XYZ file of C-alpha atoms in Angstrom:
396
model
C 8.004 6.483 23.087
C 10.185 4.930 25.785
C 9.149 7.751 28.137
C 5.448 7.062 27.819
C 5.666 3.396 28.397
C 5.418 3.366 32.136
C 2.431 5.618 32.023
C 0.646 4.025 29.131
C -1.768 1.811 31.170
C -3.154 4.543 33.389
C -3.186 6.977 30.509
C -5.128 4.549 28.359
C -7.586 3.723 31.171
C -8.236 7.535 31.905
C -8.745 8.267 28.114
C -11.082 5.223 27.946
C -13.105 6.553 30.802
C -13.246 10.010 29.003
C -14.601 8.524 25.778
C -17.238 6.618 27.718
C -18.411 9.577 29.701
C -17.996 12.580 27.594
C -20.782 14.256 25.656
C -20.334 15.159 21.945
C -18.564 18.477 22.512
C -15.841 17.097 24.634
C -15.684 13.648 22.919
C -14.047 15.094 19.918
C -11.018 16.169 22.214
C -10.999 12.743 23.772
C -10.934 11.029 20.386
C -8.096 13.241 19.331
C -6.128 12.476 22.331
C -6.745 8.749 21.972
C -5.656 8.835 18.243
C -2.526 10.865 19.123
C -1.679 8.306 21.871
C -2.158 5.392 19.389
C -0.009 7.058 16.740
C 2.815 7.852 19.085
C 3.049 5.080 21.680
C 4.781 2.508 19.358
C 5.247 -1.033 20.432
C 4.318 -0.182 23.989
C 0.578 -0.051 22.682
C 0.759 -3.734 21.816
C -0.828 -4.855 24.959
C -4.182 -6.606 25.361
C -4.963 -4.643 28.480
C -4.259 -1.349 26.823
C -6.309 -2.541 23.780
C -9.317 -3.424 26.098
C -8.964 -0.071 27.869
C -9.253 1.895 24.625
C -11.256 -0.207 22.330
C -14.103 -1.328 24.600
C -15.441 2.168 25.261
C -14.848 3.183 21.576
C -16.925 0.395 20.426
C -19.563 0.961 22.965
C -19.777 4.488 21.534
C -20.176 3.241 18.153
C -22.916 0.764 19.207
C -24.939 3.331 21.281
C -24.606 6.000 18.666
C -25.217 3.729 15.602
C -24.035 4.251 12.120
C -25.634 7.593 11.490
C -24.147 9.564 14.383
C -22.625 12.962 13.287
C -19.092 12.043 14.544
C -18.965 8.534 13.065
C -16.070 9.440 10.718
C -13.865 10.833 13.504
C -14.859 7.964 15.891
C -13.963 5.211 13.309
C -10.695 7.044 12.433
C -9.831 6.763 16.135
C -10.866 3.102 16.303
C -8.613 2.371 13.238
C -5.672 4.106 14.727
C -5.954 2.145 17.933
C -6.469 -1.112 16.080
C -3.487 -0.681 13.983
C -1.348 0.371 17.060
C -2.336 -2.433 19.344
C -2.042 -5.098 16.593
C -2.526 -8.639 17.909
C -3.891 -7.023 21.067
C -7.018 -6.278 19.183
C -7.746 -9.983 18.398
C -10.452 -10.015 21.022
C -12.405 -7.262 19.240
C -11.378 -8.039 15.675
C -14.415 -10.287 14.620
C -17.157 -7.927 15.732
C -15.319 -4.811 14.499
C -14.819 -6.458 11.061
C -18.359 -7.559 10.679
C -19.678 -4.170 11.805
C -17.317 -2.219 9.416
C -18.125 -4.598 6.573
C -21.900 -4.152 7.150
C -21.356 -0.457 7.149
C -19.472 -0.265 4.014
C -21.823 -2.473 2.123
C -24.981 -0.569 3.376
C -23.479 2.721 2.400
C -22.439 1.408 -0.992
C -25.967 0.136 -1.580
C -27.415 3.448 -0.668
C -25.015 4.988 -3.247
C -26.265 2.553 -5.915
C -29.854 3.299 -5.094
C -29.301 7.124 -5.241
C -27.504 6.642 -8.671
C -30.377 4.584 -10.048
C -32.771 7.248 -8.911
C -30.719 9.942 -10.457
C -32.799 12.562 -8.541
C -36.015 11.540 -10.290
C -37.912 10.880 -7.079
C -36.664 13.886 -5.251
C -35.658 11.684 -2.295
C -32.452 12.207 -0.324
C -30.888 8.718 0.063
C -28.445 10.146 2.556
C -25.337 8.636 0.999
C -22.104 9.566 2.782
C -18.957 8.702 1.060
C -16.964 9.212 4.238
C -18.878 6.399 5.823
C -17.439 4.055 3.145
C -14.005 5.529 3.609
C -13.896 5.077 7.348
C -15.406 1.551 7.218
C -12.837 0.543 4.528
C -9.967 2.042 6.483
C -11.119 0.111 9.638
C -11.173 -3.143 7.662
C -7.650 -2.458 6.412
C -6.560 -1.464 9.898
C -7.821 -4.734 11.337
C -6.322 -6.810 8.606
C -2.967 -5.128 9.112
C -3.163 -5.267 12.749
C -3.949 -8.851 13.366
C -1.858 -10.300 10.560
C -2.534 -13.963 10.091
C -5.840 -13.609 12.102
C -7.233 -11.705 9.107
C -7.724 -14.917 7.073
C -10.537 -16.196 9.319
C -12.121 -12.778 9.255
C -12.286 -12.497 5.420
C -13.342 -16.174 5.245
C -16.367 -15.314 7.444
C -17.944 -13.404 4.630
C -15.741 -13.440 1.516
C -18.633 -12.524 -0.859
C -19.210 -9.503 1.224
C -15.610 -8.450 1.171
C -15.332 -8.861 -2.523
C -18.563 -6.947 -3.165
C -17.309 -3.962 -1.067
C -14.018 -3.999 -2.796
C -15.404 -4.124 -6.441
C -17.919 -1.494 -5.768
C -15.387 0.806 -4.170
C -12.422 0.518 -6.491
C -14.850 1.283 -9.368
C -16.379 4.262 -7.759
C -16.529 7.037 -10.322
C -17.006 10.044 -8.074
C -14.903 9.516 -4.917
C -11.112 9.334 -5.112
C -11.182 8.788 -1.314
C -13.313 5.633 -1.627
C -10.979 4.273 -4.374
C -7.914 5.063 -2.217
C -9.229 3.245 0.769
C -10.451 0.355 -1.324
C -6.967 -0.311 -2.784
C -5.451 -0.096 0.630
C -7.905 -2.772 1.694
C -6.837 -4.890 -1.338
C -3.214 -4.638 -0.343
C -3.777 -5.430 3.287
C -5.985 -8.453 2.524
C -3.520 -9.698 -0.107
C -0.474 -9.606 2.338
C -2.234 -11.209 5.150
C -1.239 -14.872 5.269
C -4.150 -17.092 3.947
C -6.474 -14.169 3.218
C -5.353 -13.111 -0.249
C -6.823 -16.200 -1.847
C -10.308 -14.756 -1.390
C -9.395 -12.042 -3.832
C -8.519 -14.358 -6.753
C -12.215 -14.350 -8.055
C -12.197 -10.626 -8.541
C -8.603 -10.297 -9.452
C -9.287 -9.254 -13.136
C -11.647 -6.495 -11.730
C -8.925 -5.263 -9.363
C -6.347 -5.122 -12.087
C -8.737 -3.357 -14.465
C -9.393 -0.714 -11.782
C -5.798 -0.329 -10.914
C -4.753 0.242 -14.526
C -7.789 2.721 -15.047
C -6.484 4.732 -12.000
C -2.956 4.909 -13.537
C -4.046 6.387 -16.843
C -2.381 9.813 -17.491
C -5.718 11.548 -17.160
C -6.174 10.036 -13.704
C -2.619 10.782 -12.510
C -3.683 14.046 -10.907
C -3.293 15.628 -7.455
C -6.988 14.894 -6.540
C -6.406 11.226 -7.157
C -2.964 10.742 -5.977
C -3.929 8.626 -2.963
C -5.826 6.221 -5.185
C -2.821 6.131 -7.642
C -0.349 5.413 -4.809
C -2.523 2.685 -3.355
C -3.287 1.033 -6.734
C 0.492 0.717 -7.248
C 1.215 -0.459 -3.755
C -1.615 -2.943 -3.638
C -0.675 -4.548 -7.021
C 2.944 -4.856 -5.843
C 1.497 -6.732 -2.697
C -0.550 -9.073 -4.854
C 2.569 -9.895 -6.861
C 4.376 -10.977 -3.742
C 1.472 -12.784 -2.210
C 0.037 -14.629 -5.064
C 1.581 -17.526 -7.085
C 3.411 -16.164 -10.209
C 1.102 -18.145 -12.479
C -1.948 -16.283 -11.012
C -0.368 -12.835 -11.667
C 1.435 -13.623 -15.033
C -1.733 -13.052 -17.213
C -1.976 -9.512 -15.706
C 1.763 -8.681 -15.506
C 2.304 -7.124 -18.826
C -0.743 -4.665 -18.549
C 0.333 -3.581 -15.081
C 3.989 -3.334 -15.954
C 3.053 -0.990 -18.869
C 0.856 1.069 -16.469
C 3.750 1.486 -13.922
C 6.193 2.275 -16.695
C 3.825 4.830 -18.133
C 3.738 6.491 -14.704
C 7.545 6.511 -14.521
C 7.815 8.105 -17.918
C 5.525 11.069 -17.132
C 7.063 14.376 -16.155
C 6.238 16.177 -12.776
C 4.959 12.954 -11.264
C 4.743 13.158 -7.432
C 7.845 11.529 -5.947
C 5.810 9.065 -3.769
C 3.882 7.821 -6.881
C 7.143 7.238 -8.914
C 8.602 5.353 -5.960
C 5.423 3.149 -5.539
C 5.327 2.472 -9.222
C 9.128 1.567 -9.293
C 8.680 -0.869 -6.323
C 5.468 -2.504 -7.806
C 7.308 -2.891 -11.169
C 10.298 -4.491 -9.350
C 8.004 -6.887 -7.573
C 6.459 -7.975 -10.829
C 9.893 -8.240 -12.383
C 10.971 -10.406 -9.515
C 7.845 -12.812 -9.686
C 6.998 -12.735 -13.302
C 10.099 -11.669 -15.293
C 9.306 -13.651 -18.385
C 5.882 -11.935 -18.616
C 7.234 -8.438 -18.779
C 10.693 -8.722 -20.310
C 9.498 -7.601 -23.714
C 9.140 -4.012 -22.344
C 12.318 -3.998 -20.423
C 14.250 -1.847 -23.062
C 11.675 0.744 -23.017
C 11.283 1.254 -19.222
C 14.672 0.420 -17.947
C 15.967 4.021 -17.895
C 12.969 5.780 -16.124
C 12.605 2.743 -13.828
C 16.307 2.937 -12.723
C 16.086 6.728 -12.361
C 13.273 6.026 -9.734
C 15.021 3.176 -8.087
C 17.987 5.318 -7.129
C 15.609 7.556 -5.131
C 14.432 4.568 -2.848
C 15.439 4.314 0.730
C 17.264 1.162 1.840
C 14.708 -1.366 3.075
C 12.628 -4.438 2.181
C 10.770 -2.651 -0.559
C 13.937 -1.614 -2.262
C 15.381 -5.052 -1.955
C 12.327 -6.513 -3.638
C 12.637 -3.902 -6.478
C 16.305 -4.515 -7.094
C 15.929 -8.304 -7.018
C 13.316 -7.633 -9.746
C 16.003 -5.668 -11.633
C 18.452 -8.661 -11.339
C 15.633 -11.008 -12.639
C 14.988 -8.887 -15.648
C 18.753 -8.477 -16.442
C 19.045 -12.239 -16.387
C 15.956 -12.806 -18.479
C 16.747 -10.051 -21.060
C 20.390 -8.865 -20.665
C 20.663 -7.127 -24.054
C 17.423 -5.119 -23.435
C 19.091 -3.179 -20.674
C 22.040 -2.111 -22.583
C 20.627 1.353 -23.268
C 20.023 1.838 -19.460
C 23.416 0.821 -18.058
C 24.262 4.381 -16.935
C 21.075 4.943 -14.836
C 21.306 1.365 -13.682
C 24.778 1.998 -12.185
C 23.593 5.229 -10.610
C 20.699 3.183 -9.072
C 23.110 0.509 -7.603
C 25.334 3.260 -6.266
C 22.409 4.614 -4.347
C 22.660 1.699 -1.779
C 24.053 2.630 1.662
C 24.151 -1.160 2.693
C 22.592 -4.225 1.145
C 21.290 -6.395 3.975
C 20.688 -9.580 1.769
C 23.945 -11.094 0.777
C 22.602 -13.071 -2.183
C 21.002 -9.696 -3.652
C 24.396 -8.031 -3.064
C 26.237 -10.752 -4.929
C 23.773 -10.672 -7.727
C 24.037 -6.829 -8.113
C 27.845 -7.238 -8.200
C 27.412 -9.942 -11.017
C 25.129 -7.481 -12.920
C 27.759 -4.720 -12.743
C 30.519 -7.162 -13.889
C 28.386 -8.517 -16.708
C 27.753 -5.050 -18.286
C 31.433 -4.076 -17.738
C 32.346 -7.108 -19.723
C 29.616 -6.660 -22.311
C 30.479 -3.043 -23.004
C 34.255 -3.708 -23.236
C 37.106 -1.617 -21.747
C 36.708 1.442 -24.006
C 32.869 1.805 -23.620
C 33.106 1.111 -20.019
C 35.769 3.823 -19.475
C 33.503 6.332 -21.270
C 30.666 5.231 -19.055
C 32.734 5.770 -15.942
C 33.487 9.190 -17.113
C 29.980 10.041 -17.749
C 28.791 8.744 -14.388
C 31.220 11.056 -12.564
C 33.714 10.542 -9.806
C 31.086 10.500 -6.949
C 29.082 7.571 -8.471
C 32.349 5.703 -9.439
C 33.543 6.072 -5.736
C 30.300 4.585 -4.494
C 30.297 1.635 -6.939
C 33.868 0.926 -5.849
C 32.735 0.838 -2.239
C 29.676 -1.198 -3.064
C 31.637 -4.430 -2.924
C 31.726 -4.073 0.925
C 28.359 -2.551 1.565
C 26.719 -5.720 2.649
C 25.201 -7.194 5.834
């Protein structure tokens, strides 16, 4: 990434010219090259001049070809990659892109609804393309993620339209891809400062759809993207919305996350996302989910130990601390997996969290008593005991 930085501006300019001038056959190669550049250039791409060099010809291609062009999906995938890569550098283009993508998504969903109402009776081909919904939703997500706080004004420009697109997409009965992209949009809108408030009127619908996608019959390979994004987006809402907004939904969602964690042969990414989401609800609404703590503490801690150090792991373990404080006796049966989970840390960056986890360890050591704690230490094994011993200094 450092090597490409000096050459990024002329490379972006050349690729932008290629996008503008190439015909369909060679355009695909140009789009692949632009997307690869956007995905690999890192922070060097966060430059308004680079954004203009790439986005202006891409958007002109979209405008000239319309929403029914054959390569629309690949074109908008490329626009999304560039938008996410340039971040705030895309601010100049954000509003027209957002409005155009939202219009595309809503129009495609209306076509889907008309086709379903007709149910083949008229013999008409309504021309519904689920991929058009997917690429439009992905672009909306990419814009919200890229421009950060700037997303609030974009969503506020048509909140009803955004809500309509989300509700129709998260409840799509036939396309896991549409549901996956819709939940991604929910999460990106929720975490954008000032934008999440526009989701509150449809929060119950979002929660219903998330819980439905986490039912055992839906936790299948074909639907894994939707399951992962359902967990992730609900965790984002837990962190973004006031606790009193999420508390009425917390128990249902916690039960859904816990059910996922208790299933066998669940994809690792889903168990990690469920563990993080459960931790975030535990952090924000511990009282609302403490009654189930005894049932899910063991599978939850087993998943927590597999998380990589970082912000999401910090949130999850802060939630564990909050539940241990709210219902300390409920975790007694899960002390062993809890100690394994705490031992999984390489280094805790947050001194307060580190101190709280040490306090949790000491509490259960005292609660169990010397004899039971010695038995536990023997069961944990020397490797874990050594890591727990070193945990006191693994901070900062």
